[in-house]
Coordinates of C-alpha atoms and ligand atoms in Angstrom, one line a residue:
M29 CA 0.7 47.5 1.9
K30 CA 4.2 48.7 1.2
N31 CA 6.7 46.9 -1.1
N32 CA 8.7 44.3 0.8
A33 CA 6.2 44.2 3.5
V34 CA 6.1 40.4 3.5
L35 CA 8.9 38.5 5.4
Q36 CA 9.6 34.8 4.8
V37 CA 10.8 33.2 8.0
G38 CA 12.5 29.8 7.4
P39 CA 12.3 27.5 4.4
L40 CA 8.9 27.0 2.7
M41 CA 7.5 24.6 0.1
P42 CA 8.9 25.8 -3.3
T43 CA 5.4 26.7 -4.7
V44 CA 4.7 28.9 -1.6
Q45 CA 8.1 30.5 -1.7
E46 CA 7.8 31.3 -5.4
A47 CA 4.3 32.7 -5.0
I48 CA 5.1 35.0 -2.2
T49 CA 8.3 36.2 -3.9
E50 CA 6.6 36.9 -7.2
D51 CA 3.2 38.3 -5.9
Y52 CA 4.4 40.1 -2.8
R53 CA 8.1 40.6 -3.3
A54 CA 8.7 38.7 0.0
V55 CA 12.1 38.9 1.5
R56 CA 13.7 36.0 3.3
L57 CA 15.0 36.4 6.8
P58 CA 18.7 35.2 6.9
D59 CA 19.1 31.9 8.7
S60 CA 22.4 32.7 10.5
T61 CA 22.0 34.4 13.8
D62 CA 24.5 37.2 13.2
E63 CA 23.1 38.1 9.8
R64 CA 19.6 37.8 11.1
T65 CA 20.2 40.3 14.0
E66 CA 21.7 42.9 11.6
F67 CA 19.0 42.3 9.0
L68 CA 16.2 42.8 11.6
R69 CA 18.0 45.9 13.1
Q70 CA 18.1 47.5 9.6
H71 CA 14.8 46.3 8.1
G72 CA 12.6 45.0 10.9
E73 CA 10.3 48.0 10.9
S74 CA 9.3 47.5 7.2
F75 CA 7.5 44.1 7.6
E76 CA 3.8 43.8 8.3
V77 CA 3.3 40.1 7.5
A78 CA 5.5 37.1 8.2
V79 CA 5.0 33.8 6.3
T80 CA 6.5 30.8 8.0
S81 CA 6.0 27.1 8.7
G82 CA 5.1 25.2 11.8
K83 CA 8.7 23.9 11.8
V84 CA 10.3 27.3 12.2
G85 CA 7.6 29.8 13.3
V86 CA 8.0 33.4 14.5
G87 CA 9.5 33.1 17.9
S88 CA 9.5 35.7 20.7
E89 CA 12.8 37.4 19.7
V90 CA 12.0 37.7 15.9
M91 CA 8.5 38.9 16.7
R92 CA 9.9 41.6 19.0
S93 CA 12.2 42.8 16.2
L94 CA 9.2 43.3 13.9
P95 CA 7.5 46.3 15.6
N96 CA 4.9 46.8 12.7
L97 CA 4.0 43.1 12.4
R98 CA 0.2 42.6 11.8
A99 CA 0.0 39.0 10.8
V100 CA 1.8 35.6 10.9
I101 CA 0.7 33.3 8.2
N102 CA 1.7 29.7 9.2
F103 CA 2.0 26.7 6.9
G104 CA 1.0 23.8 9.1
V105 CA -1.8 23.2 11.6
G106 CA 0.7 23.3 14.6
Y107 CA 1.9 26.8 15.6
D108 CA 3.8 26.0 18.8
T109 CA 7.0 27.6 17.3
T110 CA 5.2 31.0 17.1
D111 CA 4.8 33.2 20.2
V112 CA 1.0 33.3 20.1
A113 CA 0.9 35.0 23.6
Q114 CA 3.0 38.0 22.3
A115 CA 0.9 38.0 19.1
A116 CA -2.3 38.2 21.1
S117 CA -1.0 41.0 23.3
R118 CA 0.1 43.0 20.3
G119 CA -3.1 42.4 18.2
I120 CA -1.1 40.3 15.6
T121 CA -3.3 37.9 13.7
V122 CA -2.0 34.3 13.4
S123 CA -3.4 31.8 10.8
N124 CA -2.7 28.1 10.4
T125 CA -3.8 25.3 7.9
P126 CA -6.4 23.2 9.8
D127 CA -8.6 20.4 8.5
V128 CA -6.9 19.9 5.1
L129 CA -4.3 17.6 6.7
N130 CA -6.6 15.7 9.0
D131 CA -6.8 12.6 6.7
C132 CA -3.1 12.3 6.1
V133 CA -2.0 12.8 9.8
A134 CA -4.7 10.3 10.9
D135 CA -3.6 7.8 8.2
T136 CA 0.0 8.2 9.6
A137 CA -1.3 7.4 13.1
M138 CA -3.1 4.3 11.7
A139 CA 0.1 3.2 9.8
L140 CA 2.1 3.4 13.0
Y141 CA -0.7 1.6 14.9
L142 CA -0.7 -1.4 12.5
D143 CA 3.0 -1.4 12.1
L144 CA 3.7 -1.3 15.8
L145 CA 1.2 -4.0 16.9
R146 CA 1.8 -6.4 14.0
G147 CA 5.6 -5.7 13.7
I148 CA 5.5 -4.8 10.0
S149 CA 8.7 -2.8 9.8
S150 CA 10.5 -5.3 12.0
A151 CA 9.2 -8.2 9.8
D152 CA 10.4 -6.4 6.7
R153 CA 13.9 -6.2 8.2
F154 CA 13.6 -9.9 9.1
V155 CA 13.0 -10.8 5.4
R156 CA 15.7 -8.5 4.1
R157 CA 18.3 -9.9 6.5
G158 CA 17.5 -13.4 5.2
D159 CA 16.2 -14.5 8.7
W160 CA 13.1 -16.1 7.1
L161 CA 15.4 -18.6 5.4
S162 CA 17.9 -19.1 8.3
K163 CA 15.6 -18.8 11.4
G164 CA 12.2 -19.8 10.2
N165 CA 9.0 -18.1 11.3
F166 CA 8.7 -14.5 12.4
P167 CA 7.7 -14.2 16.1
L168 CA 4.0 -13.8 16.8
A169 CA 2.7 -10.2 17.1
T170 CA -0.2 -8.5 18.9
K171 CA -3.8 -8.3 17.4
A172 CA -4.6 -4.8 16.2
S173 CA -8.4 -5.1 15.9
G174 CA -10.6 -4.7 18.9
K175 CA -8.1 -3.0 21.2
K176 CA -8.8 -0.4 23.8
V177 CA -7.4 2.9 22.5
G178 CA -6.9 6.1 24.4
I179 CA -6.6 9.3 22.4
L180 CA -5.0 12.3 24.1
G181 CA -6.5 15.4 22.4
L182 CA -9.9 14.8 20.6
G183 CA -9.5 17.7 18.3
R184 CA -9.9 17.7 14.5
I185 CA -7.1 15.1 13.9
G186 CA -8.0 13.1 17.1
R187 CA -11.5 12.7 15.9
V188 CA -10.5 11.4 12.4
I189 CA -8.2 8.9 14.1
A190 CA -11.1 7.7 16.3
R191 CA -13.3 7.3 13.3
R192 CA -10.7 5.1 11.6
L193 CA -10.2 3.0 14.7
E194 CA -14.0 2.4 14.9
G195 CA -13.5 0.5 11.6
F196 CA -11.1 -1.8 13.6
D197 CA -13.7 -2.4 16.2
C198 CA -11.7 -0.6 18.8
E199 CA -13.0 0.7 22.2
I200 CA -12.2 4.4 22.2
S201 CA -11.6 6.7 25.2
Y202 CA -10.1 10.1 25.2
H203 CA -8.8 13.0 27.3
S204 CA -9.0 16.6 26.2
R205 CA -8.9 19.9 28.1
N206 CA -12.7 19.9 27.8
Q207 CA -15.1 17.1 27.3
V208 CA -16.3 16.9 23.7
E209 CA -20.0 17.2 23.1
G210 CA -21.8 14.7 20.8
V211 CA -19.3 11.8 20.9
S212 CA -19.9 8.4 22.4
Y213 CA -16.3 7.8 23.4
R214 CA -15.5 7.4 27.1
Y215 CA -14.0 10.6 28.7
A216 CA -11.0 10.2 31.0
A217 CA -10.5 13.0 33.5
T218 CA -6.7 12.9 33.3
P219 CA -4.0 11.6 30.9
R220 CA -3.0 9.1 33.6
E221 CA -6.6 7.7 33.9
L222 CA -6.7 7.5 30.1
A223 CA -3.4 5.6 30.1
A224 CA -4.5 3.2 32.8
G225 CA -7.6 2.2 30.8
C226 CA -6.1 1.5 27.3
D227 CA -3.9 -0.9 25.4
V228 CA -2.7 1.8 22.9
F229 CA -2.2 5.5 23.8
I230 CA -2.3 7.9 20.9
V231 CA -1.0 11.4 21.4
A232 CA -2.9 13.9 19.1
A233 CA -2.8 17.0 21.4
A234 CA -1.5 20.3 20.0
G235 CA 2.0 21.3 21.1
G236 CA 2.9 24.4 23.0
P237 CA 3.3 25.5 26.6
G238 CA 0.0 24.1 27.8
S239 CA 0.7 20.5 26.8
A240 CA 4.5 20.3 27.4
R241 CA 5.4 16.9 28.9
L242 CA 1.8 16.1 29.6
V243 CA 2.8 12.5 29.0
D244 CA 5.3 12.2 31.8
A245 CA 6.9 9.1 33.5
A246 CA 3.7 8.5 35.6
V247 CA 1.5 8.4 32.4
I248 CA 4.0 6.2 30.6
D249 CA 4.1 3.8 33.5
A250 CA 0.3 3.7 33.5
I251 CA 0.3 2.7 29.9
G252 CA 2.4 -0.2 31.2
P253 CA 4.5 -3.1 29.9
E254 CA 1.7 -4.5 27.7
G255 CA 0.8 -1.1 26.3
Y256 CA 1.9 0.9 23.3
L257 CA 2.4 4.7 22.7
I258 CA 2.0 6.5 19.4
N259 CA 2.8 10.1 18.9
I260 CA 1.8 12.0 15.7
A261 CA 1.4 15.4 17.5
R262 CA 4.6 17.1 18.9
G263 CA 7.6 15.6 20.6
S264 CA 7.2 18.3 23.3
V265 CA 4.0 16.6 24.6
V266 CA 5.9 13.5 25.8
D267 CA 8.8 13.4 28.3
E268 CA 11.2 11.8 25.8
D269 CA 13.8 10.8 28.4
A270 CA 11.1 9.0 30.4
L271 CA 9.9 7.3 27.2
V272 CA 13.3 6.1 26.2
A273 CA 14.0 4.8 29.8
A274 CA 10.7 3.0 29.9
L275 CA 11.3 1.3 26.5
L276 CA 14.9 0.3 27.5
A277 CA 13.6 -1.2 30.7
G278 CA 10.7 -3.1 29.1
R279 CA 8.2 -1.0 31.0
L280 CA 6.4 -0.2 27.7
A281 CA 5.6 -2.8 24.9
G282 CA 6.6 -0.4 22.1
A283 CA 6.3 3.1 20.6
G284 CA 5.4 4.5 17.2
L285 CA 6.8 8.0 16.8
D286 CA 6.5 10.5 14.0
V287 CA 7.7 13.4 16.1
F288 CA 10.6 14.0 18.5
A289 CA 11.6 16.6 21.1
E290 CA 14.5 18.0 19.1
E291 CA 13.9 17.2 15.4
P292 CA 15.6 15.9 13.4
K293 CA 17.5 14.4 16.3
V294 CA 16.2 10.9 17.4
P295 CA 17.5 9.5 20.7
E296 CA 20.3 7.1 19.8
D297 CA 19.0 4.4 22.2
L298 CA 15.8 4.0 20.1
L299 CA 17.7 3.1 16.9
A300 CA 18.5 -0.5 18.0
L301 CA 15.0 -1.3 19.3
E302 CA 12.8 -3.6 17.2
N303 CA 9.6 -2.7 19.1
V304 CA 9.9 1.0 18.0
V305 CA 8.8 2.5 14.7
L306 CA 10.5 5.8 13.9
L307 CA 9.3 8.2 11.2
P308 CA 10.8 11.6 10.1
H309 CA 7.8 13.8 10.9
L310 CA 6.0 12.9 7.7
G311 CA 2.4 13.1 9.1
S312 CA 1.0 15.4 6.4
G313 CA 3.6 14.6 3.8
T314 CA 1.7 13.7 0.7
H315 CA 1.6 15.6 -2.6
E316 CA -2.2 16.1 -2.3
T317 CA -2.2 17.4 1.3
R318 CA 0.9 19.6 1.0
A319 CA -0.7 21.2 -2.1
A320 CA -3.9 21.8 -0.1
M321 CA -1.8 23.3 2.8
A322 CA 0.0 25.5 0.3
E323 CA -3.2 26.7 -1.2
L324 CA -4.7 27.6 2.2
T325 CA -1.5 29.3 3.3
L326 CA -1.6 31.5 0.2
A327 CA -5.4 32.1 0.5
N328 CA -4.8 33.3 4.1
L329 CA -2.1 35.7 2.9
R330 CA -4.2 37.0 0.0
S331 CA -7.2 37.5 2.3
F332 CA -5.2 39.3 4.9
V333 CA -3.6 41.6 2.4
T334 CA -6.9 42.5 0.7
T335 CA -9.3 42.5 3.7
G336 CA -7.2 42.6 6.8
A337 CA -8.6 39.3 8.0
V338 CA -7.4 35.7 7.5
L339 CA -9.6 32.7 6.6
T340 CA -8.4 30.3 9.3
E341 CA -7.4 32.3 12.4
V342 CA -5.7 30.6 15.3
R343 CA -7.5 31.4 18.6
A344 CA -5.1 30.3 21.2
Ligands
8YV30 C1 3.6 20.3 8.8 C2 2.7 19.5 11.0 O1 3.9 19.8 7.5 O2 1.0 20.9 10.3 C3 1.7 20.5 11.2 O3 1.5 21.0 12.3 O4 3.2 19.0 11.9 C4 3.3 19.1 9.7 O5 2.3 18.2 9.2 C5 4.7 21.1 9.3 O6 4.4 21.6 10.5 C6 5.1 22.2 8.4 O7 6.2 22.8 8.8

């Protein structure tokens, strides 16, 4: 490949940024729209590979401005910010970082699960405010073991969540685009059917056009006033306005959210609610997992540059 053939799109983990700059002389796409347009007009033709993260991705417009692009190397398992349809039609390879983050994202789902049902964050605030001294006992919570849990999306991460929930004696059901072979969990034909049959509804489905607002007002109402919603996938999978309205009206018992529709914006109305646990999209955010994701990102880049194929290709 030519010099400067690697384009960095958006911020990356320092170790990844250093490696691609030193080893491939990668050039960073400017962040401001004006500078970016001019940069792409002048240099767009020279890039064959783009390295990005799931947060930023290579969207339709940037991809169109890179006429010689051959690969998008994505840090993160989710690739909904990259125009995979355009990539497929132009024969552009897209890679992501699957599997290495399954444990941490599933652990985050479990942390939200226990926190939400037992009121852990709320109880922590209770102690810090001095309410234990002034008000006495913390209100009773909901038992977490043995619940009926519905998982939307029984992919790599969904399956690890299910395995962890088995340890809590939960009764697991799921809905996925296709029924999964070799699992004993009950299959629900629609998200609404899944919601109607569970106490806790966990969103683990990939983001993107195919799953946008799959969890709509009707699904949220089917989870019901005694039910909880947890989302560790993408904010786009849930109709956020409908979720906020249901929480405010008491039509849902609570929600545990690691992801939002317009990150890092969190709906103002949620901030005052005690039955909601809010996380800043930290699903995979541990030293160990981020290092493994960085390694796989760089291995995909190395493999593409030397062989023309990536190790973990996205097949949308
Ligand atoms: C990533 C994630 O860290 O992998 C994903 O899809 O949601 C996160 O855990 C993030 O996307 C990287 O930008």
